[in-house]
Coordinates of C-alpha atoms and ligand atoms in Angstrom, one line a residue:
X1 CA -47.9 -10.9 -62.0
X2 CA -48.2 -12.7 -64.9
X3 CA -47.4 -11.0 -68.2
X4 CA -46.1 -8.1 -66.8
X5 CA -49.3 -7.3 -64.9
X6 CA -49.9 -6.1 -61.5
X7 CA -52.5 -4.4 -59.4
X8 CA -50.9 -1.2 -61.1
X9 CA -51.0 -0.3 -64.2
X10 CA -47.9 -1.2 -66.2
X11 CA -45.7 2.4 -67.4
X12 CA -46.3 1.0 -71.3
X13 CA -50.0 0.8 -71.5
X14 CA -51.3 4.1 -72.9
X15 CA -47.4 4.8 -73.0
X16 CA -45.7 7.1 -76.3
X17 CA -43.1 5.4 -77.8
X18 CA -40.5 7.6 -79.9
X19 CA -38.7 5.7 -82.4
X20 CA -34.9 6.8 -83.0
X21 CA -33.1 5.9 -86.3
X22 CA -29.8 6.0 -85.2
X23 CA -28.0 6.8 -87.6
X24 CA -30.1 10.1 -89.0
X25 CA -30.5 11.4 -85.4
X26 CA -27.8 13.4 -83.7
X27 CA -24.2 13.2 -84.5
X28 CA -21.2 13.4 -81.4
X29 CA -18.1 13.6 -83.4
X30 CA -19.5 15.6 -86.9
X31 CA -18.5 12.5 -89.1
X32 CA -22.0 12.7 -91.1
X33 CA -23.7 9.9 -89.0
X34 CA -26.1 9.9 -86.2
X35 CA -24.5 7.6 -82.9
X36 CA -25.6 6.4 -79.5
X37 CA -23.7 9.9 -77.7
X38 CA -25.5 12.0 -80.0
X39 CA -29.2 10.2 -79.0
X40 CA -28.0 10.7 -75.3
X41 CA -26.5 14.2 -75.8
X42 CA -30.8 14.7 -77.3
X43 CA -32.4 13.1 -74.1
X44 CA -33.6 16.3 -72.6
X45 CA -35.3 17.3 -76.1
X46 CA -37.3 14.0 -76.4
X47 CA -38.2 14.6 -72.4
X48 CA -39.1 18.0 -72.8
X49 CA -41.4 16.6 -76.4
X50 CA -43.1 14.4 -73.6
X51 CA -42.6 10.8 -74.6
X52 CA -42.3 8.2 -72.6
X53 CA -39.6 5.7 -73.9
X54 CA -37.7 5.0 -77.0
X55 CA -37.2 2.5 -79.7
X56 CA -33.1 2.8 -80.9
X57 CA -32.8 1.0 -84.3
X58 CA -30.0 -1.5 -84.6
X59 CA -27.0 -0.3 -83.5
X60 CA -24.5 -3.5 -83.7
X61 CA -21.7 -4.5 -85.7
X62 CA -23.1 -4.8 -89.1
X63 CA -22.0 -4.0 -93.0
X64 CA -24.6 -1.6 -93.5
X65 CA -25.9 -3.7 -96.0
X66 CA -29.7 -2.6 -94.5
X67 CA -28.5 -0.3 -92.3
X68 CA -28.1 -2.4 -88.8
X69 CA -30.8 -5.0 -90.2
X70 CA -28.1 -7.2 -90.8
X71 CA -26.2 -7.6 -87.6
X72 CA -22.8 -9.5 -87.7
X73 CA -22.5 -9.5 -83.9
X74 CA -25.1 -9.0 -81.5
X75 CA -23.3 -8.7 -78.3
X76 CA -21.5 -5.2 -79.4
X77 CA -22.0 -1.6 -80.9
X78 CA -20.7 -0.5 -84.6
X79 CA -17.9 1.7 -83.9
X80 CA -19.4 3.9 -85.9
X81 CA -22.6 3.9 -83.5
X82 CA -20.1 4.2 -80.6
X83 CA -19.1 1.4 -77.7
X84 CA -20.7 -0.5 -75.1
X85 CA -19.8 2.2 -72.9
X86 CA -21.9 4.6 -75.2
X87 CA -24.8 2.6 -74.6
X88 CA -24.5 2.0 -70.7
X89 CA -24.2 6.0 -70.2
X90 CA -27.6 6.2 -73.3
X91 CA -29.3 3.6 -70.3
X92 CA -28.2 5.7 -67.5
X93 CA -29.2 8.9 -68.7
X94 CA -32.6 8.0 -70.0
X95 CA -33.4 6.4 -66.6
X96 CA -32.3 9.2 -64.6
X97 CA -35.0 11.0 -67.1
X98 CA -37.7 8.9 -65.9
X99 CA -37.6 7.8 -70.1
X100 CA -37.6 3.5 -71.1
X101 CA -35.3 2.3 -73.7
X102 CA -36.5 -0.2 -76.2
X103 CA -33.3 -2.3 -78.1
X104 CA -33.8 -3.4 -81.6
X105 CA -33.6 -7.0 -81.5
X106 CA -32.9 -9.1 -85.2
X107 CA -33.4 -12.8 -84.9
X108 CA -34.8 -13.7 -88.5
X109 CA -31.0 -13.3 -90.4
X110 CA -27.9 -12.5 -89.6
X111 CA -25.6 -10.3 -91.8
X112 CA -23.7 -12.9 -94.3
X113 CA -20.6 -11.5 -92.0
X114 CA -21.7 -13.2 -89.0
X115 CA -19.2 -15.7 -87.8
X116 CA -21.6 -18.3 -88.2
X117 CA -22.7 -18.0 -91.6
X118 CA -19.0 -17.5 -92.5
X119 CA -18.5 -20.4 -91.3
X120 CA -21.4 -22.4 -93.3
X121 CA -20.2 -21.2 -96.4
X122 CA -16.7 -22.3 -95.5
X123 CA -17.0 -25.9 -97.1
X124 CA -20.0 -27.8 -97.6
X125 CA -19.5 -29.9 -94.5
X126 CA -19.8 -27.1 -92.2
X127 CA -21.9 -27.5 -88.8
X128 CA -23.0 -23.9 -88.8
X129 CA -24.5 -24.5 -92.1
X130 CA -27.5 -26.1 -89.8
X131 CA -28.0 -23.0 -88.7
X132 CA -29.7 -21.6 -91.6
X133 CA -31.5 -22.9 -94.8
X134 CA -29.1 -24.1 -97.0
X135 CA -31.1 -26.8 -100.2
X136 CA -30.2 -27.8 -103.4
X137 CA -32.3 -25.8 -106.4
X138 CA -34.7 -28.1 -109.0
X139 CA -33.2 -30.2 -111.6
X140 CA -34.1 -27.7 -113.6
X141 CA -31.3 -25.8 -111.9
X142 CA -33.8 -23.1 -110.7
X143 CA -33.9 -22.1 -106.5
X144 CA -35.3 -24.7 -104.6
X145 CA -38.7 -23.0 -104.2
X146 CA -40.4 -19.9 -105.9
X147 CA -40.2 -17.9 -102.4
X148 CA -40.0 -14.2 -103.2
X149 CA -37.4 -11.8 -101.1
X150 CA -39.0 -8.5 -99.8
X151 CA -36.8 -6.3 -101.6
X152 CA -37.0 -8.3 -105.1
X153 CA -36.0 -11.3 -106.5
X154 CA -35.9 -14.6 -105.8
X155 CA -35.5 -15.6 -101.7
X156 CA -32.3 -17.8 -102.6
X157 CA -28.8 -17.1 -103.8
X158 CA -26.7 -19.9 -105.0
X159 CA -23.2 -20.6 -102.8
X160 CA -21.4 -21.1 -105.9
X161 CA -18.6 -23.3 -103.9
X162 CA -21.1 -26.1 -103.5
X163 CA -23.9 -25.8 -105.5
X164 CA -26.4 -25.2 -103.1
X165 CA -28.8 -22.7 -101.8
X166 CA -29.6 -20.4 -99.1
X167 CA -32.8 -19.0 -98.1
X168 CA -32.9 -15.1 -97.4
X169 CA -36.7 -13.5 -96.9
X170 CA -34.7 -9.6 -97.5
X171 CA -31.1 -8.9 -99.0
X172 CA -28.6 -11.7 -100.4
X173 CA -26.5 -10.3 -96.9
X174 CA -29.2 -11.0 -94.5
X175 CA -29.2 -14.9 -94.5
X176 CA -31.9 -16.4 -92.2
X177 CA -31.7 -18.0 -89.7
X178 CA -33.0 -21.9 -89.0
X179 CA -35.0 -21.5 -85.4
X180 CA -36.0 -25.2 -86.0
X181 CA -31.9 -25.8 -84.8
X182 CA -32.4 -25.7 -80.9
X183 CA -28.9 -24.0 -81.3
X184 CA -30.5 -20.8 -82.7
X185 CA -33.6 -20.0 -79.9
X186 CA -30.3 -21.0 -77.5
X187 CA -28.3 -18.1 -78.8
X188 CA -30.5 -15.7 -78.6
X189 CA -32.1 -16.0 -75.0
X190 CA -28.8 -14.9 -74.3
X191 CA -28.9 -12.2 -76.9
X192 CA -31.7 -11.4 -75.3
X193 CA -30.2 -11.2 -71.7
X194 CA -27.5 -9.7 -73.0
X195 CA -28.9 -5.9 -73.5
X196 CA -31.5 -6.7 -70.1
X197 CA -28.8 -7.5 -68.3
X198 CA -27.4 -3.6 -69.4
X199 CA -30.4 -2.1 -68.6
X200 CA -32.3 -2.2 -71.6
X201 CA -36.5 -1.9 -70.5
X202 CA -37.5 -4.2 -73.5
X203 CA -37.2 -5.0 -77.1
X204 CA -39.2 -4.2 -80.6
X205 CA -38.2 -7.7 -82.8
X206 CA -37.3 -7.3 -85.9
X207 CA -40.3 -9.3 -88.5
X208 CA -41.1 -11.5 -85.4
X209 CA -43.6 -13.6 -87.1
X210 CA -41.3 -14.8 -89.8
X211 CA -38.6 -17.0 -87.6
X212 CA -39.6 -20.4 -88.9
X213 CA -40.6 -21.2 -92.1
X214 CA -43.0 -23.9 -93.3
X215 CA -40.3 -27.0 -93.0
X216 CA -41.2 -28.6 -96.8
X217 CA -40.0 -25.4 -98.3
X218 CA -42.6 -26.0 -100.8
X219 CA -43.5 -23.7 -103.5
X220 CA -46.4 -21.3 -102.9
X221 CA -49.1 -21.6 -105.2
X222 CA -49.9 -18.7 -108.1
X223 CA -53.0 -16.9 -108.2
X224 CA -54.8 -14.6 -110.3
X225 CA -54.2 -11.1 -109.1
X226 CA -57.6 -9.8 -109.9
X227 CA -56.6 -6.0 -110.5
X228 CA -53.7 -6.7 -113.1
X229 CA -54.7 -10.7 -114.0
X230 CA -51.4 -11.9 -114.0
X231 CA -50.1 -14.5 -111.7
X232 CA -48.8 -14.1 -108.5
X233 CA -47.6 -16.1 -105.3
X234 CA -50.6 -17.2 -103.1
X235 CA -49.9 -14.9 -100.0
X236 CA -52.7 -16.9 -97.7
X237 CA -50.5 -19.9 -97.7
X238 CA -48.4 -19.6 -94.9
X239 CA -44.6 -19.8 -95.3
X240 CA -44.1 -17.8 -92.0
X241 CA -46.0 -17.9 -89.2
X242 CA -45.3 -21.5 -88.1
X243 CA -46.6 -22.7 -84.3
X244 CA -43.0 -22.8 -82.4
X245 CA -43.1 -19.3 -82.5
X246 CA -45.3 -18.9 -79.8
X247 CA -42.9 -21.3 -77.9
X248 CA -39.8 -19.3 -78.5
X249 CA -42.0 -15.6 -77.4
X250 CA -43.8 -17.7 -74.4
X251 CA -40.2 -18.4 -73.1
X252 CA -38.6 -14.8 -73.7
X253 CA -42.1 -13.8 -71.4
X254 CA -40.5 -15.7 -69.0
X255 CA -36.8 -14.4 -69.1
X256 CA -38.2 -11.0 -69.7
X257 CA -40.4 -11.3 -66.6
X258 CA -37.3 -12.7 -64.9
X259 CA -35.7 -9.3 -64.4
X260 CA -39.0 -7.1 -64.0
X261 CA -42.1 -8.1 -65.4
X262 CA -42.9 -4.4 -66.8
X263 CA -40.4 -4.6 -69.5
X264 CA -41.8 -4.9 -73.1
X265 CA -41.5 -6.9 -75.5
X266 CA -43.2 -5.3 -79.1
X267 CA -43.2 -7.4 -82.5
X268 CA -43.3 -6.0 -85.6
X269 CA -46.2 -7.3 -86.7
X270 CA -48.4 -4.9 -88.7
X271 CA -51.4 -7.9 -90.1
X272 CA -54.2 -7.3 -87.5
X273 CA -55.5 -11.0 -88.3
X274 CA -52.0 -12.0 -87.1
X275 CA -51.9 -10.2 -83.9
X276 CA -54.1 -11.7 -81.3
X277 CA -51.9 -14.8 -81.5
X278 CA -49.2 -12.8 -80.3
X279 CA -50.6 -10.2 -78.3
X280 CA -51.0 -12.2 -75.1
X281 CA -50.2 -12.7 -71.4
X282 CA -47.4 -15.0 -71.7
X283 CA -46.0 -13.7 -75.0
X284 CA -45.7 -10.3 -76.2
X285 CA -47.2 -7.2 -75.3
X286 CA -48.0 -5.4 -78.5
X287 CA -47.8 -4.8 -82.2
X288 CA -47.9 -1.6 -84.5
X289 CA -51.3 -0.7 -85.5
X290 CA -49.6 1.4 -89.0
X291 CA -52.6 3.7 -90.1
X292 CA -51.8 4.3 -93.7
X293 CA -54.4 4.9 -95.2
X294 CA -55.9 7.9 -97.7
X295 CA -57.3 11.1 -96.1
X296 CA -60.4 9.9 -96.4
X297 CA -62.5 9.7 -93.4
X298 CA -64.5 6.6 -94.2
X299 CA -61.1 4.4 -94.4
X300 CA -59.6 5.8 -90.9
X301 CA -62.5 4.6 -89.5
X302 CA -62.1 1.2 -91.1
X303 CA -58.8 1.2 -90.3
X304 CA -59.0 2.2 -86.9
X305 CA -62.0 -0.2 -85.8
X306 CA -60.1 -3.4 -87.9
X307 CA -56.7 -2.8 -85.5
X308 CA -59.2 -2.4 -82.8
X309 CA -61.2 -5.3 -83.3
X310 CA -57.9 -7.5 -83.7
X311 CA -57.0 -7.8 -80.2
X312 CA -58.9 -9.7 -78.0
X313 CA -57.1 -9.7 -74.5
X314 CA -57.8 -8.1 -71.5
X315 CA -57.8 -5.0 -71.9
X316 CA -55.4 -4.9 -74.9
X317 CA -55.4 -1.6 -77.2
X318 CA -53.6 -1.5 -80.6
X319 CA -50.4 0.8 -80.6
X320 CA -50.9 3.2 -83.0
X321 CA -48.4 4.9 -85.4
X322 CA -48.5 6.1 -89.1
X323 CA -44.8 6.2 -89.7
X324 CA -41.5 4.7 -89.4
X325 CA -38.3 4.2 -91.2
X326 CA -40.1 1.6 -93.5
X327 CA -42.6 4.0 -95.0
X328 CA -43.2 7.7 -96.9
X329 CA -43.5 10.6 -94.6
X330 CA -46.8 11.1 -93.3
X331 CA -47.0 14.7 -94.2
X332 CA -46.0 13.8 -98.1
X333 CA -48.4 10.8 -98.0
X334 CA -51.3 13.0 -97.0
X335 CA -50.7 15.5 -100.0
X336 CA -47.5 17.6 -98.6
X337 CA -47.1 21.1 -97.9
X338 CA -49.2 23.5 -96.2
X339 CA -52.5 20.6 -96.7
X340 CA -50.1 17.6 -95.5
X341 CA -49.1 19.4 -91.9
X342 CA -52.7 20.2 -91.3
X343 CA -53.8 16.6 -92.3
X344 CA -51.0 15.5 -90.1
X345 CA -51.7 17.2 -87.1
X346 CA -55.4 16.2 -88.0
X347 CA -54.8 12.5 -87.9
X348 CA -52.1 12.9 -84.6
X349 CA -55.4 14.7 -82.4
X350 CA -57.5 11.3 -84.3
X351 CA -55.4 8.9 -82.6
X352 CA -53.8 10.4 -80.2
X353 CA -57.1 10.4 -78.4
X354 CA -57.5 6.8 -79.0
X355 CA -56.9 4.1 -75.9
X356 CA -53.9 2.5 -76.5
X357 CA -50.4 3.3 -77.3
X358 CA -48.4 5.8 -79.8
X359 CA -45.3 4.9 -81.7
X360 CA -43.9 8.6 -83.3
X361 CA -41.2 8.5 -85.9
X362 CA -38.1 10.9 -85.7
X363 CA -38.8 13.7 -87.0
X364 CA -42.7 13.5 -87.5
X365 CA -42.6 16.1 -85.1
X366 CA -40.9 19.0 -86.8
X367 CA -43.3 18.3 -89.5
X368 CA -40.7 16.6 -92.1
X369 CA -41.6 15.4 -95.9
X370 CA -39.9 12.4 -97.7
X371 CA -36.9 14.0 -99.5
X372 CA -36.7 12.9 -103.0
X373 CA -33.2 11.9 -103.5
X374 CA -30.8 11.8 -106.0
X375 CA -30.1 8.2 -107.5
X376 CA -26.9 8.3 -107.0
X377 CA -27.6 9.7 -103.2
X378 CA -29.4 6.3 -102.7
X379 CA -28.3 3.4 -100.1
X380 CA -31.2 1.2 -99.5
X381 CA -31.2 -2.5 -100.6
X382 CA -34.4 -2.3 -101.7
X383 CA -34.0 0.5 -104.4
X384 CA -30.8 -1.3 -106.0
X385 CA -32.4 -4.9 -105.6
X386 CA -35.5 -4.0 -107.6
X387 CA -32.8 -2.4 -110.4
X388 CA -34.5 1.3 -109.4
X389 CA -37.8 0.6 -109.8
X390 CA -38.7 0.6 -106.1
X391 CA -37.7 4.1 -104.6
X392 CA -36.4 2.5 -101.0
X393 CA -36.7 3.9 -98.0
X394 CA -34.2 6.5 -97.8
X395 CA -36.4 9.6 -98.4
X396 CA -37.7 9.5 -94.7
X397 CA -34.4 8.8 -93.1
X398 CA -32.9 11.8 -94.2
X399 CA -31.3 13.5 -91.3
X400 CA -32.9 15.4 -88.6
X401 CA -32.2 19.3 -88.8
X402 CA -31.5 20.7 -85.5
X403 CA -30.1 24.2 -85.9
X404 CA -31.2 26.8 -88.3
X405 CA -28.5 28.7 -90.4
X406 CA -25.4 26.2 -89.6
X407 CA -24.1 23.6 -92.5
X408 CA -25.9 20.5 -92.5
X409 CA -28.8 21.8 -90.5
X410 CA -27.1 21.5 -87.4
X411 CA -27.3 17.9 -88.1
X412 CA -23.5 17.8 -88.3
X413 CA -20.1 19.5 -89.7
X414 CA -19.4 17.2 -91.8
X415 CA -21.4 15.5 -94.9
X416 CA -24.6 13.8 -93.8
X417 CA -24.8 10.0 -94.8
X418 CA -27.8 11.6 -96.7
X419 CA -27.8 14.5 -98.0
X420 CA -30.3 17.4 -96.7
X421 CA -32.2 19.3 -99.0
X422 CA -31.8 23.5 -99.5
X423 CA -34.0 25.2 -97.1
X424 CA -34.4 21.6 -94.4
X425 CA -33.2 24.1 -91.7
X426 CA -36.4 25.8 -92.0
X427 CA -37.5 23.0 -89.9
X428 CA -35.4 22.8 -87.6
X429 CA -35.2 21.8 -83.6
X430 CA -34.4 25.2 -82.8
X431 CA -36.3 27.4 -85.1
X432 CA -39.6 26.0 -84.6
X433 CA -39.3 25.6 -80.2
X434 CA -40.9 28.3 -79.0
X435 CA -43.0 29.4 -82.0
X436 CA -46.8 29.0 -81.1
X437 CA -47.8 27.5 -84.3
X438 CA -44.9 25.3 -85.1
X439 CA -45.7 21.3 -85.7
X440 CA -43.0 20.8 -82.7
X441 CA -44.8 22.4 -80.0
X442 CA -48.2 21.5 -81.5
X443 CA -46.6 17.9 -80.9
X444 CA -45.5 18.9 -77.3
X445 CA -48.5 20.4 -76.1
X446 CA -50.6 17.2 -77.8
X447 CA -48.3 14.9 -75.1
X448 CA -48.6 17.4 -72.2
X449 CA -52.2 17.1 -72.4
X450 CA -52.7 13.5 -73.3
X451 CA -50.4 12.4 -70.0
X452 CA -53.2 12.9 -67.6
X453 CA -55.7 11.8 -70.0
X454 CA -54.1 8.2 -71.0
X455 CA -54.0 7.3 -67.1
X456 CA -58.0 8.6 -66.4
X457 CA -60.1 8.3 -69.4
X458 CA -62.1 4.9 -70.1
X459 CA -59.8 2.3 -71.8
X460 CA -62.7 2.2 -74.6
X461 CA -64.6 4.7 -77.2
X462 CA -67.2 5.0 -79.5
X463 CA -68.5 6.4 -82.3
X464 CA -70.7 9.2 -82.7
X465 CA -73.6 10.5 -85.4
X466 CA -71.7 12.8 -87.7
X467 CA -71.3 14.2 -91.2
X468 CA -69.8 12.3 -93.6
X469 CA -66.1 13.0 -94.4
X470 CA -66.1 13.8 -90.5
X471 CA -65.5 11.4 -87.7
X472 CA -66.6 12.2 -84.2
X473 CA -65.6 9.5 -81.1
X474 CA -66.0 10.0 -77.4
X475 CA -64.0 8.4 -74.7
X476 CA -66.4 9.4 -71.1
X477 CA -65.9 12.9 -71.1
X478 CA -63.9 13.4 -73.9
X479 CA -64.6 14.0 -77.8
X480 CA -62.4 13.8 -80.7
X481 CA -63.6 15.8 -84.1
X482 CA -61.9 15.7 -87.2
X483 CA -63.4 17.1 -90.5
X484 CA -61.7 15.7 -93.4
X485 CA -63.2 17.6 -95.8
X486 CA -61.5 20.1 -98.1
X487 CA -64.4 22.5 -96.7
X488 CA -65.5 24.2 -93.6
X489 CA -68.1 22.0 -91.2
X490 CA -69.9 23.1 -88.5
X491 CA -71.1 20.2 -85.8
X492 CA -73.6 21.1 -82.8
X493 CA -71.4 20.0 -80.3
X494 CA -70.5 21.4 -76.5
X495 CA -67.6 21.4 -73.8
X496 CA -64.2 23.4 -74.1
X497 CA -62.1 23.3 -76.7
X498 CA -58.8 21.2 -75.5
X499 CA -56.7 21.9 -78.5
X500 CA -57.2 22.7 -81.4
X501 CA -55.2 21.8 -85.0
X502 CA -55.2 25.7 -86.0
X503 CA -56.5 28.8 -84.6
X504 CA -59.5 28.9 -87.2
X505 CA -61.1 25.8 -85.6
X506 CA -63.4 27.9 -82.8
X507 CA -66.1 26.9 -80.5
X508 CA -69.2 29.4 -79.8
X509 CA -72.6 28.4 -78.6
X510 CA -73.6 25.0 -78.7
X511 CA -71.7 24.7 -82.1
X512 CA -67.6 24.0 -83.1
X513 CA -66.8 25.2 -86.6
X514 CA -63.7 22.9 -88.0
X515 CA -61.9 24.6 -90.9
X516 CA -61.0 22.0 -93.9
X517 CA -58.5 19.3 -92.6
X518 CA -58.7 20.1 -89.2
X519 CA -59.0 18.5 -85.9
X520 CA -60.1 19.3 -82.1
X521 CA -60.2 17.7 -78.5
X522 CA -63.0 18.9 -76.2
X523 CA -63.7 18.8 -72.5
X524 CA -67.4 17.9 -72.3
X525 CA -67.6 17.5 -67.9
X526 CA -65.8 20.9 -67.7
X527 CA -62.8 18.8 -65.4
X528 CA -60.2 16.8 -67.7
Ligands
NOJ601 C1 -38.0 -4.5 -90.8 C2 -37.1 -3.3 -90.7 O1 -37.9 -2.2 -90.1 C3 -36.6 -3.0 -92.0 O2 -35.9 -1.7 -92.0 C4 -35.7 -4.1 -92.4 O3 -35.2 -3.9 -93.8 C5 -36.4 -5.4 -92.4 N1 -37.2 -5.6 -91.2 C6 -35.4 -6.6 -92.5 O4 -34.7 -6.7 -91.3
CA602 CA1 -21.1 10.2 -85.6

C-alpha cells in the first residue's frame, strides 16, 4: 500500500478538485464575507456540479494581511471564518455527500502575528528568532542578500530594534520560516495531524518547494534579460528547492498514510521541470498543471505535452487547471465576452478529456470575468507593494453571485469584502441552473459525462493528423476536437457527438463541422 496505492484505484486519480476561496464563497451571517457555514450551507450545489472534493483556502487566525496566507495560529478558525465546530459540521457534511475535503496548509511563513515570531522580535536574544531567518545587512547597510519578494521589493525588512534582518519570500507580514531548525518540521507534523485528525482527506501546501532556502544566503547572480537588456536576478540558481525537502514530504507520506493511505497530499508546484522530484510514491501525489497560455492551438499543445512529459511515475497524470485565486479569469484571459465563454468551454472539453486530474476555480463555472476594481476597492499585498503598478489579484476573487435580482447578488445582505459589479447577478447560481445553454450546466453536464469516462478510458492519449489551429487527441474510443480558429472547420471524422460547446458544432456523414472557438467529445465504438 505504499503511497496511497492499492489493488484499487485510489478516489483522487482522475478525481475533480473544486477550489473554494473562502472568503468570496457563500456568506452565513450577511456580514460581507464568505465563512466555513456558508461553504457547508453550498455542499449540495458543488454535489449536484459533480466534483469530487474540495480545496478550502486558509481559513485560520490570520490578519488578513494575504488573505489567510499569513496564518497566526494554525490549530484554529478566524472568527470571521467561523469555529472549530464550523469546520467539524463542513467535514461531516461533505462526507455524508460522498465529497473529500482538501485543508490549505502554509508552512513557508507565518503571519508576523504568530506567537513565535512575536516573540523573535521581542529582544535580540530571543530563541524563537532561530526559527526564521533573521542576518545582519552588508556594510554597506544594504539587506543581507539581493533576494527579491514575490510581491516587490527587496525579500528582507530591517527589525529596527536590533539592526538586523529578516527574510520574507512574500509580504513584510509573512516572515519565513527556518525548516533547517528541527523545531519547525516538529511543529508542523502536528499541524499536520491536527486537521487529519478532524477529518480532513488531505492537504494542497501552500509554495511547497520553497521551505528551505540555500543556507549561505548568497546573492543571486544578474543576468541579461534578453527581451529588455537590463539586468536581472539569475532565476536558475536555486535559492529554493533545497534536498531536505523531500525528507520533510517523505515523512508527511508516512503520517498521512498513517490514517488512510488514500488521502492527498498536493503541492503547489506549477514548474513542470520541478515536479517529478515531488510527484512520487513516498512523497506527494500531485501538482497543478496551470494551462495559461494564448488561444492559440500550437501553444496548448506545447503546453499540454511539457506538463505531460514532466511526470515520470507510474502511472502519474498532471492535474490540470487554468485558474485559481492567483491568476486573471480564464474567460477575460481568452479575450472576454461572448468569444472568452466559448474559448472557455473550448479549452474545459480540451482537458477535461485529458487523463489526469481537474482543479476548477470558484466560479469558473458560471462563466465569471476578472472585475476591474476600483483602486481604492483594492486589498491585495501585491498591488500596494508594487506602489500600484501590479494590479493584484483581487479582480478574480470578487464574490460569487448566487441569486438574481437581490442586493449583493445573493452573495450577501450586507457590503461584500469586494464589491460586485452592476449587472454580476446576470450570472448568477440561480439564473443560469436550469437554462440549457448556460456555462453552469454546460459545466455540470461536462462532469456527469466525464465520471464514467475518468474510471474506463485508457490512462494515456495521442495525437492525431489535423488542421492547423485545430487539435484532435484520442484516448481508445474517445476523441477530443477543438478548432481554435476564428473560422468555421470541417474534419472527416466519425462516432456520436458526446457534447458539444454550442449547438452549431454538428456531426453528419463522415464529417463534424466545429464553428470558430469551439469544441466536441465523440463516441467512436458507439458504447462510452
Ligand atoms: C500562494 C497562494 O496561492 C497565494 O495566494 C499566496 O499569496 C502565496 N502563496 C503566499 O502564501
Ligand atoms: Ca460571514
Amino acid at each position: 500500500m505504499r503511497g496511497g496505492e492499492g489493488w484499487t484505484r485510489p478516489w483522487w486519480r482522475g478525481a475533480v478538485f473544486y477550489e473554494v476561496y473562502v472568503r468570496s464563497f457563500a456568506d452565513s451571517n450577511d456580514d460581507g464575507i464568505g465563512d466555513l457555514p456558508g461553504v457547508t450551507s453550498r455542499l449540495d450545489y458543488l454535489k449536484r456540479l459533480g466534483v469530487d472534493a474540495i480545496w478550502v483556502t486558509p481559513f485560520y487566525p490570520s490578519p488578513q494581511k494575504d488573505h489567510g496566507y499569513d496564518v497566526a495560529d494554525y490549530y484554529d478558525v478566524n472568527p470571521e471564518y467561523g469555529t472549530l465546530q464550523d469546520f467539524d459540521q463542513l467535514i461531516q457534511s461533505a462526507h455524508e455527500r460522498r465529497l473529500q475535503v482538501l485543508v490549505d496548509l502554509v508552512p513557508n511563513h507565518t503571519s508576523d502575528q504568530h506567537p513565535w515570531f512575536r516573540a523573535a522580535l521581542s529582544s535580540p536574544d530571543d530563541p524563537h528568532r532561530a526559527l526564521y531567518y533573521f542576518a545582519d545587512g552588508k556594510p554597506d547597510g544594504s539587506p543581507p542578500n539581493n533576494w527579491e519578494s514575490a510581491f516587490g521589493g527587496p525579500a528582507w525588512t530591517k527589525d529596527e530594534s536590533s539592526g538586523q534582518w529578516y527574510l520574507h519570500l512574500f509580504a513584510p507580514e509573512q516572515p519565513d520560516l527556518n525548516w533547517w531548525n528541527p523545531d519547525v518540521p516538529k511543529e508542523f507534523e502536528k499541524i499536520l495531524r491536527f486537521w487529519l485528525d478532524r477529518g480532513a482527506d488531505g492537504y494542497r501546501i501552500d509554495v511547497a518547494s520553497a521551505l528551505f532556502k540555500r543556507k549561505d544566503l548568497a546573492d543571486q547572480p544578474m543576468v541579461k534579460d534578453p527581451m529588455t537588456g537590463q539586468a536581472k536576478p539569475d532565476a536558475t540558481f536555486a535559492i529554493i528547492d533545497q534536498p531536505p525537502v523531500h525528507e520533510v514530504y517523505r515523512r508527511w507520506r508516512e503520517i498521512v498514510n498513517g490514517y488512510r493511505p488514500d488521502r492527498v497530499l498536493v503541492g503547489e508546484i506549477f514548474e513542470p521541470q520541478r515536479q517529478s522530484r515531488y510527484i512520487l510514491p513516498d512523497q506527494l501525489n500531485m501538482a497543478f498543471a496551470l494551462i495559461r497560455a494564448k488561444w492559440d492551438a500550437s501553444l496548448w499543445k506545447r503546453s499540454i505535452d511539457v506538463d505531460r512529459h514532466a511526470l515520470h511515475g507510474p502511472g502519474q497524470m498532471p492535474s490540470w487547471t487554468v485558474s485559481n485565486h492567483d491568476v486573471v479569469r480564464q474567460v477575460t484571459r481568452l479575450g472576454g465576452g461572448f468569444v472568452g465563454r466559448q474559448r472557455a468551454r473550448a479549452a474545459l472539453l480540451l482537458l477535461l478529456g485529458l487523463p489526469g486530474q481537474v482543479f476548477l476555480y470558484q466560479g469558473g463555472e458560471l462563466g465569471l470575468e476578472e472585475v476591474n476594481l476600483p483602486d481604492d476597492a483594492r486589498q491585495d499585498p501585491f498591488f500596494f507593494h508594487s506602489g500600484g503598478k501590479q494590479r493584484g489579484r483581487d479582480g478574480c476573487r470578487v464574490p460569487l453571485p448566487w441569486h438574481k435580482g437581490q442586493p449583493n447578488a445573493g452573495f450577501s445582505k450586507a457590503a461584500p469584502w469586494l464589491p460586485m459589479p452592476a449587472g454580476w447577478d446576470d450570472f448568477a447560481v440561480d439564473a443560469q441552473a436550469g437554462m440549457a445553454e448556460s456555462m453552469l450546466v454546460f459545466h455540470q453536464r461536462v462532469l456527469a459525462l466525464r465520471r464514467p469516462l475518468s474510471g474506463s478510458l485508457p490512462n494515456d492519449f495521442k495525437w492525431c493528423p489535423a488542421p492547423e489551429g485545430v487539435l484532435v487527441y484520442e484516448r481508445g474510443p474517445f476523441r477530443v476536437a477543438v478548432n481554435f480558429l476564428a473560422r468555421p472547420v470541417e474534419l472527416s471524422s466519425r462516432g456520436r457527438l458526446l457534447i458539444a460547446t454550442n449547438p452549431m458544432v454538428r456531426r453528419r456523414a463522415d464529417r463534424l463541422s466545429l464553428p470558430p472557438n469551439s469544441g466536441a467529445w465523440l463516441d467512436l465504438a458507439g458504447g462510452i
